[in-house]
Short mmCIF file of C-alpha atoms and ligand atoms in Angstrom, two decimals:
data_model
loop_
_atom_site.label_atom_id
_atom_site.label_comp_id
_atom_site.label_asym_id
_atom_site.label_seq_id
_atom_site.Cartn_x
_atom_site.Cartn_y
_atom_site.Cartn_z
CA UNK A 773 -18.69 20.24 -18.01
CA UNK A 774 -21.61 19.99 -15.38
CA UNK A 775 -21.22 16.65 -14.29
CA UNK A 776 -17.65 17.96 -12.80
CA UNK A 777 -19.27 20.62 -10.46
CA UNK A 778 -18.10 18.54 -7.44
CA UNK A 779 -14.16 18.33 -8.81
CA UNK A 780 -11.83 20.34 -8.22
CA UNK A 781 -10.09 21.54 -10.88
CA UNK A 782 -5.77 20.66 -10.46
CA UNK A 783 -3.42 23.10 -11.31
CA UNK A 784 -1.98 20.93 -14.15
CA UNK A 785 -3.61 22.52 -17.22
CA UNK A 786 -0.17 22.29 -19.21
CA UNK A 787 0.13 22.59 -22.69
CA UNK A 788 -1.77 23.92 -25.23
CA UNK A 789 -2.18 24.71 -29.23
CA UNK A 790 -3.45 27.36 -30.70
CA UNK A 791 -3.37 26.18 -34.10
CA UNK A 792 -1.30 23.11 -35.78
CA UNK A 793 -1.92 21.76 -39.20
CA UNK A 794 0.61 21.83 -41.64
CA UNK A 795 3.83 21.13 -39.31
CA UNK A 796 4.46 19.87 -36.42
CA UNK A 797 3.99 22.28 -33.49
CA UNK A 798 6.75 23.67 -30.52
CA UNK A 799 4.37 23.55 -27.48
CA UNK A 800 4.77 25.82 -24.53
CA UNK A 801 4.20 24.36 -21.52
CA UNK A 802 4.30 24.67 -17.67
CA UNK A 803 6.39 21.59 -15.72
CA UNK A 804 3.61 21.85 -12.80
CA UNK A 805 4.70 19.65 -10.25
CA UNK A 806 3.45 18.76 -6.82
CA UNK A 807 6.49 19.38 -4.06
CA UNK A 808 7.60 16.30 -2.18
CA UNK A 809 4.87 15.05 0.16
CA UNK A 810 2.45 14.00 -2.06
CA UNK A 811 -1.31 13.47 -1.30
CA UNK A 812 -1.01 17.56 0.53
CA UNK A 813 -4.15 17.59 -2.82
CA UNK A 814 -5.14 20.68 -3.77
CA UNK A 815 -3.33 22.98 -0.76
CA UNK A 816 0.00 20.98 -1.69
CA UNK A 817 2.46 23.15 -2.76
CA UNK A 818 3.21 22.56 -6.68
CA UNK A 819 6.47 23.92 -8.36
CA UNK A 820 6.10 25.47 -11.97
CA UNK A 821 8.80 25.84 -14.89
CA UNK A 822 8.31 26.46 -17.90
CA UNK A 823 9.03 23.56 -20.26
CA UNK A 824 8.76 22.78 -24.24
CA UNK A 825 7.68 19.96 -26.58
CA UNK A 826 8.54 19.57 -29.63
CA UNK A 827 6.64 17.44 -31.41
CA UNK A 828 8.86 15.85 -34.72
CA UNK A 829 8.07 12.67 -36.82
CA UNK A 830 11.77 11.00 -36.51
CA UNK A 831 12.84 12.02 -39.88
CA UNK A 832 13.15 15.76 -38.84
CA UNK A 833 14.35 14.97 -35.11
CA UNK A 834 17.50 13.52 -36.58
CA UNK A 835 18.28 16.45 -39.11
CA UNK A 836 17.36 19.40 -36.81
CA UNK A 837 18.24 18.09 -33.07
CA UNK A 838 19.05 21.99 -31.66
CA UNK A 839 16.86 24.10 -33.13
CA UNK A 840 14.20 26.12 -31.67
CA UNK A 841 15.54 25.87 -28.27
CA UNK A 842 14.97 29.20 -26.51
CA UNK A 843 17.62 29.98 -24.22
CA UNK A 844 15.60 30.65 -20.83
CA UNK A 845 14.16 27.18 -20.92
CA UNK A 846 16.11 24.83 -19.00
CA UNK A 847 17.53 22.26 -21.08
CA UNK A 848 16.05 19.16 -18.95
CA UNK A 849 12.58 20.53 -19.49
CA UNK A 850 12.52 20.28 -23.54
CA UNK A 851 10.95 17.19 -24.64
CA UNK A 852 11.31 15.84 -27.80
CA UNK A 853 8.09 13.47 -28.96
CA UNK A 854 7.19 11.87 -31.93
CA UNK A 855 2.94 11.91 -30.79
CA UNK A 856 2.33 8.35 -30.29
CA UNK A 857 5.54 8.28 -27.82
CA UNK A 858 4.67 10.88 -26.02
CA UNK A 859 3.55 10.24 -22.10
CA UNK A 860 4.39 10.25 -18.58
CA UNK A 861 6.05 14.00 -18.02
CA UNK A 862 3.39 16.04 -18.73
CA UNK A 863 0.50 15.52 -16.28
CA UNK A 864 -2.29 14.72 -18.87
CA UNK A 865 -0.97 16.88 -22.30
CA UNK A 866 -2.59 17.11 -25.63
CA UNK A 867 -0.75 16.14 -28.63
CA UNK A 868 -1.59 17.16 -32.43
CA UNK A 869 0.40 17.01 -34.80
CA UNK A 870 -0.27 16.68 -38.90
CA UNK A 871 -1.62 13.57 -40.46
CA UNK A 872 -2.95 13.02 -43.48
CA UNK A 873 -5.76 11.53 -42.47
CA UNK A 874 -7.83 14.06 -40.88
CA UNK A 875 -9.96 16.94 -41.86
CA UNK A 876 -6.90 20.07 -41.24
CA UNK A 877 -10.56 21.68 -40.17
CA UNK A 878 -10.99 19.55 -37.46
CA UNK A 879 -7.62 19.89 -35.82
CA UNK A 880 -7.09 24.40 -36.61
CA UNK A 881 -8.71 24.13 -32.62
CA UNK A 882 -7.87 24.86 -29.53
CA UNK A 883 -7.47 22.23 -27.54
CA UNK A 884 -6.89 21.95 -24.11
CA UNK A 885 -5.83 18.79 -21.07
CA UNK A 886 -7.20 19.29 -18.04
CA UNK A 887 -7.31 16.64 -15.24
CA UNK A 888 -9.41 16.81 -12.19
CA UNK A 889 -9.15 15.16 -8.71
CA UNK A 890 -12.20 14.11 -6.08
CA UNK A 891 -12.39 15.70 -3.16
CA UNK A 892 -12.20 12.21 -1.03
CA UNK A 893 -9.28 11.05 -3.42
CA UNK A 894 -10.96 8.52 -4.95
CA UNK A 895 -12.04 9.62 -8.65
CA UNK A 896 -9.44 11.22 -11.08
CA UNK A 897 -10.14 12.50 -14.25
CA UNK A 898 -8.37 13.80 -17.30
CA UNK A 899 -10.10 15.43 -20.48
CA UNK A 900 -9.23 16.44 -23.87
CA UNK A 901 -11.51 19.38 -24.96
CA UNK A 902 -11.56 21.03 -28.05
CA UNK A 903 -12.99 24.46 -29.11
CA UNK A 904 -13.16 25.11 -32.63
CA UNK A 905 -10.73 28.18 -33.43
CA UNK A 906 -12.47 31.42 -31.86
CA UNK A 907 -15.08 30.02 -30.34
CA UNK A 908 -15.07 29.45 -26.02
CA UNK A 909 -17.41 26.35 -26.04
CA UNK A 910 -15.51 23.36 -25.46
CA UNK A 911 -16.45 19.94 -26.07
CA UNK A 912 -15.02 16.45 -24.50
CA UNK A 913 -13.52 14.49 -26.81
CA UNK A 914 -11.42 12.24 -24.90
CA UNK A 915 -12.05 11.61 -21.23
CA UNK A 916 -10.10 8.82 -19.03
CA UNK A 917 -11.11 8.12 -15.34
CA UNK A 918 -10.31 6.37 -12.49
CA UNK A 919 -12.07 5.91 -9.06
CA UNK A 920 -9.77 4.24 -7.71
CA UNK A 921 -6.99 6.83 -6.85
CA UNK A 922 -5.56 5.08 -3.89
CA UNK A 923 -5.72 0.92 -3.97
CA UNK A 924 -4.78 -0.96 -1.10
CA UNK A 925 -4.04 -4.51 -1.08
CA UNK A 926 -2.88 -7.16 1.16
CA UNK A 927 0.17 -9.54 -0.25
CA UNK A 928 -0.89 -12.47 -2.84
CA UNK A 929 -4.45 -10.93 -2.84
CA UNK A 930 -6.00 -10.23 -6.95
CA UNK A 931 -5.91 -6.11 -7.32
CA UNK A 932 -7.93 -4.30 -9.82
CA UNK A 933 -6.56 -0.72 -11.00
CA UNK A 934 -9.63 0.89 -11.92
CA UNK A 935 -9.22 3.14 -15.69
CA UNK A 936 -11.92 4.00 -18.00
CA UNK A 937 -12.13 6.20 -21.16
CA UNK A 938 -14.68 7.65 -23.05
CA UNK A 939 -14.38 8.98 -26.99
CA UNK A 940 -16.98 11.61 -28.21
CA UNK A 941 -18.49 9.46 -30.46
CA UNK A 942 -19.68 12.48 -32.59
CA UNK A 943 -15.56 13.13 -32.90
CA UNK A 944 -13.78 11.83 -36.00
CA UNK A 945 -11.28 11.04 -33.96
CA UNK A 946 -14.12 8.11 -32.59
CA UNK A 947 -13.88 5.11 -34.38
CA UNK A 948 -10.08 5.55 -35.81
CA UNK A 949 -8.12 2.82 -33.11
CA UNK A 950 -7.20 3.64 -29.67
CA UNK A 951 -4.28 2.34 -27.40
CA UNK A 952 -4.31 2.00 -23.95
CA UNK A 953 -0.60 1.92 -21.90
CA UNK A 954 -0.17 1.09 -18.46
CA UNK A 955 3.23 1.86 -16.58
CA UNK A 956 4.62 2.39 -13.28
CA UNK A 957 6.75 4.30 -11.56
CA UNK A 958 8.63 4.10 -8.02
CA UNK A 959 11.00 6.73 -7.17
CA UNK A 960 11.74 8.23 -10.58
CA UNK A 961 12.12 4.47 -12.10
CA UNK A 962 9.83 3.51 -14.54
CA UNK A 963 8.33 0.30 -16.41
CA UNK A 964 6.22 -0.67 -18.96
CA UNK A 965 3.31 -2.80 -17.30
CA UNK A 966 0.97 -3.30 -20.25
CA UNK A 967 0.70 -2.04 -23.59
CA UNK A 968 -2.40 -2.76 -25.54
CA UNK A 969 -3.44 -1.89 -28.97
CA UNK A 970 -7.13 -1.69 -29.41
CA UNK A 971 -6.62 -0.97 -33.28
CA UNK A 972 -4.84 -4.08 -34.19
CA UNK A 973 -5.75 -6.21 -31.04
CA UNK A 974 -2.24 -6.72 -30.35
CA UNK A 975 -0.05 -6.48 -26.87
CA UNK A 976 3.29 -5.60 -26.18
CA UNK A 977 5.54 -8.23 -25.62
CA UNK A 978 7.19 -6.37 -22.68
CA UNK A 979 4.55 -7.16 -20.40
CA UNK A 980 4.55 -7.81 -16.70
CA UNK A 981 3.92 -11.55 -16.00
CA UNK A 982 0.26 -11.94 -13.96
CA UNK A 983 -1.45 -7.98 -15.70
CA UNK A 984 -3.84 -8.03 -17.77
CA UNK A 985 -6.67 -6.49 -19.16
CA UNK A 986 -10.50 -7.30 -19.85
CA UNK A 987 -9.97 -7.41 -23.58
CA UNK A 988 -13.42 -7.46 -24.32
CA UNK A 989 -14.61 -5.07 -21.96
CA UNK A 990 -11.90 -2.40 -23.45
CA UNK A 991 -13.68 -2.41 -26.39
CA UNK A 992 -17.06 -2.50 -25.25
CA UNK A 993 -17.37 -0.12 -22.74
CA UNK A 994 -13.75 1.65 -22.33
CA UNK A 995 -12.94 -0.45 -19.04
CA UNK A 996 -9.28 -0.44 -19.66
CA UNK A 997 -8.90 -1.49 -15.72
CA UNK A 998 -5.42 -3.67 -14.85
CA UNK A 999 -6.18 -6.87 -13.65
CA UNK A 1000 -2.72 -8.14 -11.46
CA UNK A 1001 -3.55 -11.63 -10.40
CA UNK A 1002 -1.47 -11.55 -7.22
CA UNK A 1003 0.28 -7.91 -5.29
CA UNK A 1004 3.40 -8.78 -4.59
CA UNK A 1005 5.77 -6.04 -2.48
CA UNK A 1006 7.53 -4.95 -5.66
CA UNK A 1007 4.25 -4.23 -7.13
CA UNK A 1008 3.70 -0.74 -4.81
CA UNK A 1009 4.31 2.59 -6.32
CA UNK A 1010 2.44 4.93 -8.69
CA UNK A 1011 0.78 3.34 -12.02
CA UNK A 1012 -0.54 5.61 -14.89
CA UNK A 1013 -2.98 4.47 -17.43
CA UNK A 1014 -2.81 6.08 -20.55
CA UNK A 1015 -5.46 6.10 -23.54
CA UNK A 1016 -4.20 7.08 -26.80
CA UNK A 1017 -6.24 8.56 -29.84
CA UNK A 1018 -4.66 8.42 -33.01
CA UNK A 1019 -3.78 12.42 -32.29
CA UNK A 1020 -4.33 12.70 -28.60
CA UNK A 1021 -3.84 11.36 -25.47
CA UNK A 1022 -5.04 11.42 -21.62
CA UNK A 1023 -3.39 9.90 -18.39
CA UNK A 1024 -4.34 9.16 -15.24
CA UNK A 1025 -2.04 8.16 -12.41
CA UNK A 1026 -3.18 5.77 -9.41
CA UNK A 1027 -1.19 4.64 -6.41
CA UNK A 1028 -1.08 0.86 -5.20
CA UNK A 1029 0.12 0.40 -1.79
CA UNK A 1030 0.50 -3.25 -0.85
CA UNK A 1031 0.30 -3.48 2.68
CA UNK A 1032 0.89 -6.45 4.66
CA UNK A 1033 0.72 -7.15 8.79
CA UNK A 1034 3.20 -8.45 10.66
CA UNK A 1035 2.69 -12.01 11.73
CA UNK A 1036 4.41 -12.16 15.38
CA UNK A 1037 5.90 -14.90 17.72
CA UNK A 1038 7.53 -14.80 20.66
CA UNK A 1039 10.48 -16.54 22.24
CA UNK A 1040 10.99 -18.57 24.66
CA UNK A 1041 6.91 -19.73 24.46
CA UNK A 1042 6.09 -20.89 26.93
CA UNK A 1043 8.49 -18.84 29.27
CA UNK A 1044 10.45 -20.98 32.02
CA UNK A 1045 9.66 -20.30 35.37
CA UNK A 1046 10.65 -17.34 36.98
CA UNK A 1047 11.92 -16.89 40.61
CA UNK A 1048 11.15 -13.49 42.48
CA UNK A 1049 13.46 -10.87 41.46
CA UNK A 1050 14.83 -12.55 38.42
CA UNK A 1051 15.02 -10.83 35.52
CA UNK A 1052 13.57 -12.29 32.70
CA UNK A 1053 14.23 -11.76 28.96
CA UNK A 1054 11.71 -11.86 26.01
CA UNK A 1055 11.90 -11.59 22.27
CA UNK A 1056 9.21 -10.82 19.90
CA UNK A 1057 9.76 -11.31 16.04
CA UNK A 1058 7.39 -9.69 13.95
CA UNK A 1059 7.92 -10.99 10.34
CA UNK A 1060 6.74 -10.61 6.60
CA UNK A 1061 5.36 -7.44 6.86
CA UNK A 1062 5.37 -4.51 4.08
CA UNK A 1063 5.93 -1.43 4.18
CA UNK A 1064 8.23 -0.18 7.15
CA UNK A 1065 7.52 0.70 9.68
CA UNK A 1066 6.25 -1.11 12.60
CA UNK A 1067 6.23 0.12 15.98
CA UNK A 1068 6.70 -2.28 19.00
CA UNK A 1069 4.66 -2.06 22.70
CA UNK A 1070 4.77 -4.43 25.52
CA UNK A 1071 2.15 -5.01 28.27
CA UNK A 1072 1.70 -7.19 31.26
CA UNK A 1073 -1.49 -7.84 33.07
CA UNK A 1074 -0.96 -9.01 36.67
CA UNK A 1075 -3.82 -10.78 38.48
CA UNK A 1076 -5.94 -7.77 38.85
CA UNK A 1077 -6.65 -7.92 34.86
CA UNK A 1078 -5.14 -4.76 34.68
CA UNK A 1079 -3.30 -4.14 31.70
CA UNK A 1080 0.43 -1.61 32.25
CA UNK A 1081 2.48 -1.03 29.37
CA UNK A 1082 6.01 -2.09 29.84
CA UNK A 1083 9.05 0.14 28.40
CA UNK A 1084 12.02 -1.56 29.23
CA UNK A 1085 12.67 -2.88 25.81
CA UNK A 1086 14.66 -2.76 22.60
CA UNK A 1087 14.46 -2.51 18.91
CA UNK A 1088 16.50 -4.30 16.65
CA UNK A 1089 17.29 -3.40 12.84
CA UNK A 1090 14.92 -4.62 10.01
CA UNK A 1091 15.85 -7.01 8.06
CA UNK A 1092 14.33 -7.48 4.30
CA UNK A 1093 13.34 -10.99 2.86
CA UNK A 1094 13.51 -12.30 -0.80
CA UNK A 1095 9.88 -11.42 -1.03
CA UNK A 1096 10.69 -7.72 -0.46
CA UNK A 1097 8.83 -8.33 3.10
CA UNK A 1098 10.50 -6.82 6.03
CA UNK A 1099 11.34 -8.31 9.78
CA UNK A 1100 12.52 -6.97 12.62
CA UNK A 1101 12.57 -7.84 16.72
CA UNK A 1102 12.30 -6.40 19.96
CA UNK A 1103 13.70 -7.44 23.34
CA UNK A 1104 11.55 -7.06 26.38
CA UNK A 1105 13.34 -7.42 30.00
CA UNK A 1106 10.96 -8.11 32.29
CA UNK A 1107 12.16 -6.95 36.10
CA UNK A 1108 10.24 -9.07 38.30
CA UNK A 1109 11.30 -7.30 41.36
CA UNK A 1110 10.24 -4.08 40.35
CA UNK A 1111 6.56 -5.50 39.15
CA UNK A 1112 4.03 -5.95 41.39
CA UNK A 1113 2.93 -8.90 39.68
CA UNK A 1114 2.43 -11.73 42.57
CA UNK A 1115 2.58 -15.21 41.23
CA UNK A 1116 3.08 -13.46 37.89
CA UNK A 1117 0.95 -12.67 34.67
CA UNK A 1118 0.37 -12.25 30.79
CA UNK A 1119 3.49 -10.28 29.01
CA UNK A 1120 1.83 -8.98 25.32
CA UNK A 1121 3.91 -7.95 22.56
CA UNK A 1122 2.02 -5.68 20.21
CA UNK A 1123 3.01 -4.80 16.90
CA UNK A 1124 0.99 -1.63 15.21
CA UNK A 1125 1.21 -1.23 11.24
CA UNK A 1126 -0.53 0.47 9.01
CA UNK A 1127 -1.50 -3.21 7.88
CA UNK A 1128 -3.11 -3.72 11.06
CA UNK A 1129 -2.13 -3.77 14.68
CA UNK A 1130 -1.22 -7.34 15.67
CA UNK A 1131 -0.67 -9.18 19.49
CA UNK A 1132 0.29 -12.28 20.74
CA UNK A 1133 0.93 -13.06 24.84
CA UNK A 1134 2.91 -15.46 26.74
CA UNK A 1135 1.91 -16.06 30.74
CA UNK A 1136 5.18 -15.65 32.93
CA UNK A 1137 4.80 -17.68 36.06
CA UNK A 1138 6.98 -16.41 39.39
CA UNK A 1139 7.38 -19.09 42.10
CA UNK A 1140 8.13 -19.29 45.59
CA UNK A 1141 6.14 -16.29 45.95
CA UNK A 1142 6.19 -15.33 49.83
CA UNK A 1143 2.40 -14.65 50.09
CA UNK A 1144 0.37 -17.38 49.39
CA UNK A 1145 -3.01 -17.43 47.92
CA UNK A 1146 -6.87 -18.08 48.38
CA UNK A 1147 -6.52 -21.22 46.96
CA UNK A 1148 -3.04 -22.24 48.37
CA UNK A 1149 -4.34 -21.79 51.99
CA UNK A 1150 -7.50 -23.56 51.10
CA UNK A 1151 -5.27 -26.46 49.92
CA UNK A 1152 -3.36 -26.32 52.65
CA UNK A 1153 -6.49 -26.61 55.13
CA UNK A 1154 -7.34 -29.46 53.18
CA UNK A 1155 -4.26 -31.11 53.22
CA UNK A 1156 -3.80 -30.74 57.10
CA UNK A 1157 -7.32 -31.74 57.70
CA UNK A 1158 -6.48 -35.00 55.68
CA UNK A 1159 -3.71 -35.51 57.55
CA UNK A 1160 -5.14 -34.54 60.77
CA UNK A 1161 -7.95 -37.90 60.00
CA UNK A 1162 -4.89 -40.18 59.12
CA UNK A 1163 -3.69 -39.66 61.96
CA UNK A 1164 -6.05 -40.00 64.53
CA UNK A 1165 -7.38 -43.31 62.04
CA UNK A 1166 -3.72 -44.91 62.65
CA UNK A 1167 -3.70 -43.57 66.55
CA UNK A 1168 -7.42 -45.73 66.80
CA UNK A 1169 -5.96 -48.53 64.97
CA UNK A 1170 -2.85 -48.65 66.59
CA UNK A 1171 -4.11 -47.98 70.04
CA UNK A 1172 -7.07 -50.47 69.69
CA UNK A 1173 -4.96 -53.92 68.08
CA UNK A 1174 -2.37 -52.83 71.05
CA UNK A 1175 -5.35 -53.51 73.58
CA UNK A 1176 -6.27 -56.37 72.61
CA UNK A 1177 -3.34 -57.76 72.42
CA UNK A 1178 -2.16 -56.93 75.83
CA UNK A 1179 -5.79 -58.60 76.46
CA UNK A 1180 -4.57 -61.60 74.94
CA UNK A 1181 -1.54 -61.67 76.89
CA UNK A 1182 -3.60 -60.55 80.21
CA UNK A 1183 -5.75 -63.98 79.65
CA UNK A 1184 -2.21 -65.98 78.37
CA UNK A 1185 -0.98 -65.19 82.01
CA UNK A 1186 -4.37 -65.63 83.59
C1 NAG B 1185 -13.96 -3.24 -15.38
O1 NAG B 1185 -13.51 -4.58 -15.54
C2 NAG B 1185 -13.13 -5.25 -14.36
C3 NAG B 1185 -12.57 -6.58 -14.74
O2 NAG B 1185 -13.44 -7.35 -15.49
C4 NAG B 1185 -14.33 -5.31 -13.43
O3 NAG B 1185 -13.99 -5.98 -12.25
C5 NAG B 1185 -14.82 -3.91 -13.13
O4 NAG B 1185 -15.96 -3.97 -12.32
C6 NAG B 1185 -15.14 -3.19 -14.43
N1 NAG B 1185 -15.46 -1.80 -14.11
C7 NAG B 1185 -16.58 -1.24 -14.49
C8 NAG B 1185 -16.76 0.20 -14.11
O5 NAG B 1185 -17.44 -1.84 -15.13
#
């Protein structure tokens, strides 16, 4: 177990056996549980009951239902499995349970499920290990991994779910069929994503449309990574890969969150006119963004190129689309009056998401401002000194034709 010096060990060792060959075992377990507010990691708090599983081949479920059911275990915490059914409750559990197939010898063990976590989050690991009765040295016999713990994705973008598994190949257990199970889970609902089995190539046919897996690559190196062609909003929540043995099994759980930016407009764009001391009104939509929430900011930058955040503004309610994306709107009133903006400036909406933080700007234009500027007066010179030359031109021509016409006249009479 060297090569896990860097990991943590979880507090999720949960059930073992001391000894199972000839019937099918009652395991004690702890129900260890991470308290809400996940991703606290190893200082989270964790909540512990204790918990059974009894472990029956369908035959004997049906004829001996409440048996065996101590009465200080809570009732919800007693799972009934046949071994190739059992997953998902039990944070990584070992299952044994007799078959004729095996060497008896090979499964009078203790065996123990143990999963690890990465310090930065981003490797999981659950093991199988097996000691042979009375002895402490433990050996790997089934080991699944993932390094990617957390998986981000933007909307319509290809994900991979990283999961890989590795069989002691000096274990009889090696070489005897494996299955590997993907499902997910979003606020205690579950689904079936993927079920392959390695054994007799087959899949399940309740399988989510666009997941697959590298079929080859399973069997070559244990790369029993989810391939989703396209992350949709639906597709965020918690997915566990799980790698069956023909007497064991390992899980590892991996969250996808698909996060998606806000794309924004604003309305009216561009903005009519404004006159000094109107008040003017301004929407911003931000739309077909995932998850909530988004948080809204306004700023105007006046002709200084100073930047002032504005807070005169509203939120509306979200709204969600057929696409599970979300929208929602916020209503700026801009009062002129109160803004030392001059001929006016450029009003930014900004939208920050986890997505991204996204902007867009309209430029508000006040009129009839009292103070003209630079290059209004320089017009104005230059329209005056224009007018100033046509002037004086049409007093020259004017005063010029006139004298020689009253020439004209003077030599008429003369
Ligand atoms: C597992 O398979 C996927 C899909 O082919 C690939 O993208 C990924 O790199 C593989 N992982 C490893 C560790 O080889």
């Amino acid at each position: 177990m060297t090569d896990f010096a860097t990991i943590y060990k979880l507090s999720l060792i949960t059930c073992f056996i001391q000894a199972c060959s000839s019937s099918c075992p009652v395991l004690e377990c702890w129900f260890v549980q991470e308290k809400a507010g996940r991703g606290g990691g190893l200082t989270g708090a964790t909540t512990q009951e204790k918990s059974l599983l009894l472990i029956r081949t369908d035959a004997e479920r049906q004829s001996d239902e409440s048996q065996q059911e101590p009465s200080d275990i809570n009732p919800d915490r007693v799972y009934f499995s046949g071994c190739a059914l059992f997953y998902l409750h039990l944070c990584g559990s070992v299952c044994v349970f007799k078959d004729s197939g095996l060497s008896p010898v090979y499964l009078q063990a203790e065996w123990f499920s143990s999963a690890f976590q990465g310090l930065n989050d981003q490797l999981s690991v659950s093991t199988i290990t097996r000691a042979p009765t009375g002895s402490k040295e433990h050996s790997v016999i089934l080991s699944v991994t993932s390094k990617t713990v957390l998986v981000k994705a933007r909307l319509g973008e290809p994900v991979l779910l990283d999961c890989s598994f590795w069989v002691n190949p000096s274990s009889p257990l090696s070489g005897s069929g494996f299955a590997v199970e993907w499902r997910y889970q979003f606020r205690g609902r579950g689904r079936l994503v993927l079920a392959y089995d390695g054994k007799t190539d087959r899949l399940a046919d309740a399988q989510e449309e666009g997941a697959t897996l590298d079929f080859e690559a399973v069997h070559e190196t244990g790369n029993a990574s989810l391939i989703m062609q396209e992350a949709k909003v639906r597709h965020s929540g918690t997915y566990i890969c799980t790698v069956y043995l023909p007497h064991l099994l390992a899980q590892v759980a991996l969250d996808l969150e698909i996060e998606e930016p806000p794309s924004l407009s604003i309305h009216p764009s561009p903005l009519p006119l404004a006159v000094p001391g109107q008040t003017v009104v301004i929407q911003c939509e931000a739309s077909g963004f995932a998850p909530l929430p988004v948080e809204f900011k306004w700023e105007v930058k006046g002709a200084d190129g100073k930047s002032r955040p504005l807070d005169s503004f509203s939120v509306t309610g979200h709204r969600q689309a057929w696409d599970g994306t979300f929208s929602q709107s916020s209503r700026l009133e801009l009062h002129t009056s109160k803004l030392d903006l001059g001929r006016g400036g450029e009003v930014t909406c900004v939208a920050v998401h986890a997505g991204g933080t996204r902007r867009t700007s309209v430029t508000l234009n006040v009129i009839g401002f009292s103070s003209p500027s630079i290059e209004d007066s320089m017009a104005m010179v230059g329209v005056a000194l224009v007018l100033y030359g046509l002037i004086k031109f049409v007093s020259w021509t004017f005063s010029s034709s006139g004298s020689d016409e009253a020439d004209k006249q003077e030599k008429v009479i003369l």
